[in-house]
Coordinates of C-alpha atoms in Angstrom, one line a residue:
M955 CA 114.8 170.2 46.9
S956 CA 117.9 172.5 46.5
I957 CA 118.2 174.9 49.4
D958 CA 120.5 177.9 49.4
I959 CA 121.0 178.8 53.1
A960 CA 122.7 182.1 52.3
Q961 CA 119.9 183.1 50.0
L962 CA 117.3 182.2 52.6
E963 CA 119.1 184.2 55.2
R964 CA 119.2 187.3 53.0
G965 CA 115.5 186.9 52.2
I966 CA 114.5 186.5 55.8
V967 CA 116.4 189.6 57.0
K968 CA 114.7 191.6 54.2
G969 CA 111.3 190.4 55.5
D970 CA 110.6 188.3 52.4
R971 CA 107.5 186.2 53.3
R972 CA 108.3 183.5 50.8
A973 CA 111.8 183.0 52.2
L974 CA 110.3 182.9 55.8
S975 CA 107.8 180.3 54.8
R976 CA 110.4 178.1 53.1
A977 CA 112.7 178.5 56.2
I978 CA 109.9 177.4 58.6
T979 CA 109.2 174.4 56.3
L980 CA 112.9 173.6 56.6
V981 CA 113.1 173.7 60.4
E982 CA 109.9 171.6 60.6
S983 CA 111.5 168.8 58.5
T984 CA 112.7 165.7 60.3
R985 CA 115.3 164.8 57.7
P986 CA 118.8 164.7 59.1
D987 CA 120.3 166.8 56.3
H988 CA 117.4 169.4 56.7
R989 CA 118.0 169.5 60.5
A990 CA 121.7 170.3 59.9
M991 CA 120.8 173.1 57.4
A992 CA 118.1 174.4 59.7
A993 CA 120.6 174.7 62.6
E994 CA 123.0 176.4 60.3
L995 CA 120.4 178.9 59.2
V996 CA 119.2 179.8 62.7
E997 CA 122.8 180.3 63.8
A998 CA 123.5 182.5 60.8
L999 CA 120.5 184.7 61.5
K1000 CA 121.7 185.6 65.0
G1001 CA 122.6 189.2 64.5
A1002 CA 122.9 188.7 60.8
D1003 CA 122.5 192.4 60.0
G1004 CA 124.3 193.6 63.1
V1005 CA 121.0 194.0 65.0
D1006 CA 119.8 191.6 67.7
R1007 CA 116.1 191.6 66.9
Q1008 CA 113.8 190.7 69.7
A1009 CA 110.1 190.4 69.2
L1010 CA 107.6 190.2 72.0
R1011 CA 106.6 186.5 72.2
I1012 CA 103.1 185.9 73.5
G1013 CA 102.0 182.4 74.2
L1014 CA 98.2 182.0 73.9
S1015 CA 96.2 179.0 75.2
G1016 CA 92.6 178.4 76.0
T1017 CA 89.8 175.9 76.2
P1018 CA 88.4 174.5 72.9
G1019 CA 85.7 176.8 71.5
V1020 CA 86.8 179.8 73.6
G1021 CA 87.4 181.8 70.4
K1022 CA 91.2 181.9 70.2
S1023 CA 91.2 182.4 66.4
T1024 CA 88.6 185.2 66.6
F1025 CA 90.6 186.8 69.4
I1026 CA 93.9 186.6 67.5
E1027 CA 92.3 188.1 64.4
G1028 CA 90.9 191.1 66.4
F1029 CA 94.0 191.5 68.5
G1030 CA 96.4 191.1 65.6
G1031 CA 94.4 193.6 63.5
M1032 CA 94.6 196.1 66.4
L1033 CA 98.3 195.7 66.6
T1034 CA 98.9 196.0 62.8
G1035 CA 96.6 199.1 62.9
Q1036 CA 99.2 200.6 65.2
G1037 CA 102.0 200.0 62.7
L1038 CA 103.3 196.8 64.3
R1039 CA 104.2 193.7 62.3
V1040 CA 102.6 190.6 63.7
A1041 CA 103.4 186.9 63.1
V1042 CA 101.0 184.2 64.2
L1043 CA 102.3 180.6 64.7
A1044 CA 99.1 178.6 65.1
V1045 CA 99.6 175.0 66.1
D1046 CA 96.9 172.6 64.8
P1047 CA 96.2 169.3 66.5
S1048 CA 97.5 166.3 64.6
S1049 CA 95.8 162.9 64.4
A1050 CA 97.5 160.3 66.6
R1051 CA 96.6 157.7 64.0
S1052 CA 97.6 159.4 60.7
G1053 CA 99.7 162.4 61.9
G1054 CA 97.6 164.6 59.6
S1055 CA 96.2 168.0 60.5
I1056 CA 93.4 170.2 59.1
L1057 CA 95.5 173.4 59.4
G1058 CA 92.5 175.6 59.2
D1059 CA 93.7 178.5 61.2
K1060 CA 94.4 180.6 58.1
T1061 CA 90.8 180.2 56.9
R1062 CA 89.5 181.2 60.3
M1063 CA 91.5 184.4 60.3
D1064 CA 90.6 185.5 56.8
R1065 CA 90.8 189.3 57.5
L1066 CA 94.2 189.1 59.3
S1067 CA 95.6 186.7 56.7
R1068 CA 95.2 189.5 54.1
D1069 CA 96.9 192.1 56.2
P1070 CA 100.3 193.1 54.7
N1071 CA 101.7 193.6 58.2
A1072 CA 100.6 190.1 59.4
F1073 CA 102.0 186.6 58.7
I1074 CA 100.1 183.5 59.7
R1075 CA 101.7 180.1 59.7
P1076 CA 99.6 177.0 60.8
S1077 CA 101.7 174.1 61.8
P1078 CA 100.8 170.5 62.9
S1079 CA 101.5 169.7 66.5
Q1080 CA 102.7 166.2 65.3
T1081 CA 101.3 164.8 68.6
H1082 CA 104.0 166.7 70.6
L1083 CA 103.4 167.3 74.2
G1084 CA 101.9 170.6 74.9
G1085 CA 100.4 171.1 71.4
V1086 CA 103.5 173.0 70.3
G1087 CA 105.5 171.6 67.4
R1088 CA 109.1 170.7 68.5
R1089 CA 110.4 173.2 66.1
S1090 CA 108.1 176.1 67.0
R1091 CA 110.9 177.7 69.0
E1092 CA 113.0 177.9 65.9
A1093 CA 110.1 179.2 63.9
V1094 CA 109.7 182.0 66.5
A1095 CA 113.4 182.8 66.0
L1096 CA 112.9 183.0 62.2
C1097 CA 110.0 185.4 62.7
E1098 CA 112.1 187.6 64.9
A1099 CA 114.9 187.7 62.4
A1100 CA 112.3 188.7 59.7
G1101 CA 111.6 191.8 61.7
F1102 CA 108.2 191.0 63.3
D1103 CA 107.4 193.0 66.4
V1104 CA 105.0 190.6 68.0
V1105 CA 104.9 186.8 67.6
L1106 CA 101.7 185.1 68.8
I1107 CA 102.0 181.3 69.5
E1108 CA 98.6 179.8 69.6
T1109 CA 98.5 176.3 71.1
V1110 CA 96.0 173.4 70.8
G1111 CA 94.2 173.8 74.1
V1112 CA 94.5 173.7 77.9
G1113 CA 96.2 170.8 79.6
Q1114 CA 99.0 170.1 82.1
S1115 CA 101.5 169.6 79.3
E1116 CA 100.5 172.9 77.6
T1117 CA 103.0 174.7 79.9
V1118 CA 105.8 174.0 77.4
V1119 CA 104.6 177.1 75.5
A1120 CA 105.9 179.2 78.5
E1121 CA 109.4 178.0 77.6
M1122 CA 109.3 180.0 74.4
S1123 CA 107.2 183.0 75.4
D1124 CA 107.8 186.3 77.1
L1125 CA 104.2 186.5 78.2
F1126 CA 101.6 183.7 78.6
V1127 CA 98.0 184.6 78.1
L1128 CA 95.2 182.2 79.0
L1129 CA 91.9 182.8 77.2
L1130 CA 88.7 181.5 78.9
A1131 CA 85.0 181.8 78.2
P1132 CA 82.3 183.0 80.7
A1133 CA 81.4 180.1 83.0
G1134 CA 80.7 179.2 86.6
G1135 CA 82.7 177.5 89.2
D1136 CA 82.9 174.2 87.2
E1137 CA 85.3 175.7 84.7
L1138 CA 87.4 177.2 87.5
Q1139 CA 87.8 173.7 88.9
G1140 CA 88.5 172.3 85.5
V1141 CA 91.4 174.5 84.6
K1142 CA 94.7 173.0 85.8
R1143 CA 96.5 174.7 88.6
G1144 CA 99.7 174.4 86.6
I1145 CA 98.3 176.6 83.8
M1146 CA 97.1 179.1 86.3
E1147 CA 100.5 179.4 87.9
I1148 CA 102.2 180.2 84.6
A1149 CA 99.6 182.6 83.2
D1150 CA 100.6 186.3 83.2
I1151 CA 97.1 187.5 82.1
I1152 CA 93.8 185.7 82.0
L1153 CA 91.4 187.1 79.5
I1154 CA 87.7 186.2 79.8
N1155 CA 86.5 186.3 76.2
K1156 CA 82.9 186.6 74.9
A1157 CA 82.2 189.5 77.4
D1158 CA 79.3 190.8 75.3
G1159 CA 75.5 190.5 75.0
D1160 CA 73.8 188.1 77.4
L1161 CA 77.2 186.7 78.5
K1162 CA 78.5 190.0 79.8
S1163 CA 77.3 189.6 83.3
A1164 CA 78.5 186.0 83.4
A1165 CA 81.9 187.2 82.1
S1166 CA 82.1 189.8 84.9
R1167 CA 81.4 187.1 87.6
T1168 CA 84.0 184.8 86.0
C1169 CA 86.5 187.5 85.9
A1170 CA 85.9 188.2 89.6
D1171 CA 86.3 184.5 90.4
Y1172 CA 89.6 184.3 88.6
S1173 CA 90.9 187.5 90.1
G1174 CA 90.2 186.0 93.6
A1175 CA 91.9 182.7 92.6
L1176 CA 95.0 184.5 91.3
R1177 CA 95.4 186.4 94.6
L1178 CA 95.7 183.0 96.4
L1179 CA 98.6 181.9 94.3
R1180 CA 102.2 182.4 95.6
K1181 CA 103.8 185.6 94.5
R1182 CA 106.2 185.2 91.7
P1183 CA 109.5 187.3 91.5
Q1184 CA 109.0 188.2 87.9
D1185 CA 105.7 190.0 88.6
P1186 CA 105.1 193.6 89.6
E1187 CA 102.2 194.5 92.0
G1188 CA 98.8 193.5 90.5
F1189 CA 100.1 190.7 88.3
P1190 CA 99.0 188.1 87.2
K1191 CA 95.5 189.5 86.6
A1192 CA 92.2 188.7 85.0
M1193 CA 90.5 191.0 82.4
M1194 CA 87.4 190.9 80.2
V1195 CA 87.5 191.1 76.4
S1196 CA 85.2 190.6 73.5
A1197 CA 86.7 189.4 70.3
L1198 CA 83.3 189.7 68.6
E1199 CA 82.9 193.4 69.5
D1200 CA 86.7 194.2 69.6
T1201 CA 86.3 195.6 73.1
G1202 CA 88.9 195.3 75.9
M1203 CA 91.7 194.6 73.4
Q1204 CA 93.5 197.9 73.9
P1205 CA 93.4 197.7 77.8
A1206 CA 94.7 194.2 77.6
W1207 CA 97.6 195.2 75.2
G1208 CA 98.4 198.1 77.6
E1209 CA 98.8 195.7 80.5
M1210 CA 101.0 193.4 78.4
Q1211 CA 103.2 196.4 77.5
A1212 CA 103.4 197.5 81.1
L1213 CA 104.4 194.0 82.3
T1214 CA 107.0 193.7 79.6
K1215 CA 108.5 197.1 80.4
W1216 CA 108.7 196.3 84.1
R1217 CA 110.4 193.0 83.4
R1218 CA 112.9 194.6 81.1
E1219 CA 113.8 197.3 83.6
N1220 CA 114.2 194.8 86.4
G1221 CA 116.3 192.2 84.7
H1222 CA 113.6 189.5 84.4
W1223 CA 113.4 189.6 80.6
D1224 CA 117.1 188.7 79.9
A1225 CA 117.1 186.2 82.8
R1226 CA 114.0 184.5 81.4
R1227 CA 115.4 184.3 77.9
A1228 CA 118.7 182.8 79.2
A1229 CA 116.7 180.2 81.2
Q1230 CA 114.7 179.3 78.2
A1231 CA 117.9 178.8 76.1
R1232 CA 119.2 176.4 78.7
Y1233 CA 115.8 174.6 78.8
W1234 CA 115.9 174.0 75.0
F1235 CA 119.5 172.9 75.1
G1236 CA 118.3 170.1 77.5
E1237 CA 115.4 169.3 75.2
E1238 CA 117.7 169.0 72.2
V1239 CA 119.9 166.5 74.1
R1240 CA 116.9 164.5 75.2
Q1241 CA 115.4 164.4 71.7
G1242 CA 118.8 163.4 70.3
L1243 CA 119.0 160.5 72.7
L1244 CA 115.4 159.5 71.9
S1245 CA 116.2 159.6 68.2
Q1246 CA 118.7 156.8 68.7
L1247 CA 115.9 154.5 69.5
A1248 CA 114.3 155.1 66.1
T1249 CA 117.2 153.5 64.1
P1250 CA 116.5 150.1 62.5
E1251 CA 119.2 148.5 64.8
A1252 CA 117.6 149.9 67.9
R1253 CA 114.1 148.9 66.9
A1254 CA 115.3 145.4 66.2
A1255 CA 117.0 145.2 69.6
M1256 CA 113.9 146.5 71.3
E1257 CA 111.8 143.9 69.5
E1258 CA 114.2 141.1 70.5
L1259 CA 114.5 142.2 74.2
G1260 CA 110.7 143.0 74.3
A1261 CA 110.0 139.4 73.3
A1262 CA 112.4 138.1 76.0
V1263 CA 110.5 140.2 78.6
A1264 CA 107.1 139.1 77.4
E1265 CA 108.2 135.4 77.6
G1266 CA 109.6 135.9 81.1
R1267 CA 113.2 135.2 80.2
T1268 CA 114.3 138.5 81.6
T1269 CA 113.0 141.5 83.6
P1270 CA 112.1 144.9 82.1
A1271 CA 114.8 146.6 84.1
I1272 CA 117.6 144.2 83.0
A1273 CA 116.4 144.3 79.4
A1274 CA 116.3 148.1 79.4
R1275 CA 119.8 148.3 80.9
E1276 CA 121.1 145.9 78.2
L1277 CA 119.5 148.0 75.4
L1278 CA 121.0 151.2 76.8
E1279 CA 124.4 149.5 77.0
R1280 CA 124.1 148.4 73.4
I1281 CA 123.3 152.0 72.3
G1282 CA 126.2 153.4 74.3
A1283 CA 128.6 150.9 72.8
G1284 CA 127.1 150.9 69.3
V1285 CA 126.9 147.1 69.5
W1286 CA 123.7 145.5 68.1
N1287 CA 124.4 141.7 68.1
G1288 CA 124.7 139.1 70.8

């Protein structure tokens, strides 16, 4: 596949969806030559037209079956109705066995997928920790360069490792269904501590009273958490929404805007973006080091040393040290 980086760059800056899709496919590729081109493209897009484009990045997580796709379709439609351009990066779970994904988010958001001001891109998680593809951060940067005002990053589901989405988001929204105390116990404290807004979905019909109780439970739980410097008075908070009836969406959006405005005015926005850039630098270094273990030479050495450990001829610590010394020296024999 021939890739013209300059042509891709021009297309993205003009908001060409086809160019954006091709660019995201490029950054998701694991081929070394594609990785080099992807890095070149992302670098070229930084202020490509003289404008530093910054979208509002909203990370969205929630328990399975909570209605994330229905919420995103309603919420995204409300934003496009206000003249905003919305990109949705929906990460689908990958099979640990085959690596395959269903990638059905686009079919679940049929109405939003046909909206000219919306762009939906399902991507496989590829078994990455946190349910966020390793290259999701670069895909977010591409969407910003394409002129989208809001980028929604939907993750696989709730879990301790899901907090990685906070490292590429300006706001983190946790979507929960009406439930009793059992769900409050089941949600990890780590997720609670990074959430900016908790939305109790399905607050309609027979579930409305249960949603109200759940909202009160979480509001009380949030007040017990340690105050964070990046929060104004009253945050983080819990609110009720109904994706089915499209209620509560505008108040939730209003709170997101208020929080964003306060963080910009008080220096937390730029500080957070800087901290995230440092975090991803560290991740790139770690992933680069791990990739050295995937070479044929490293795999052969691991097999050889692993057999020695299994037979009791050496210890795991000594074998690991020898492998690392071989990698550092680039020596694979003897």
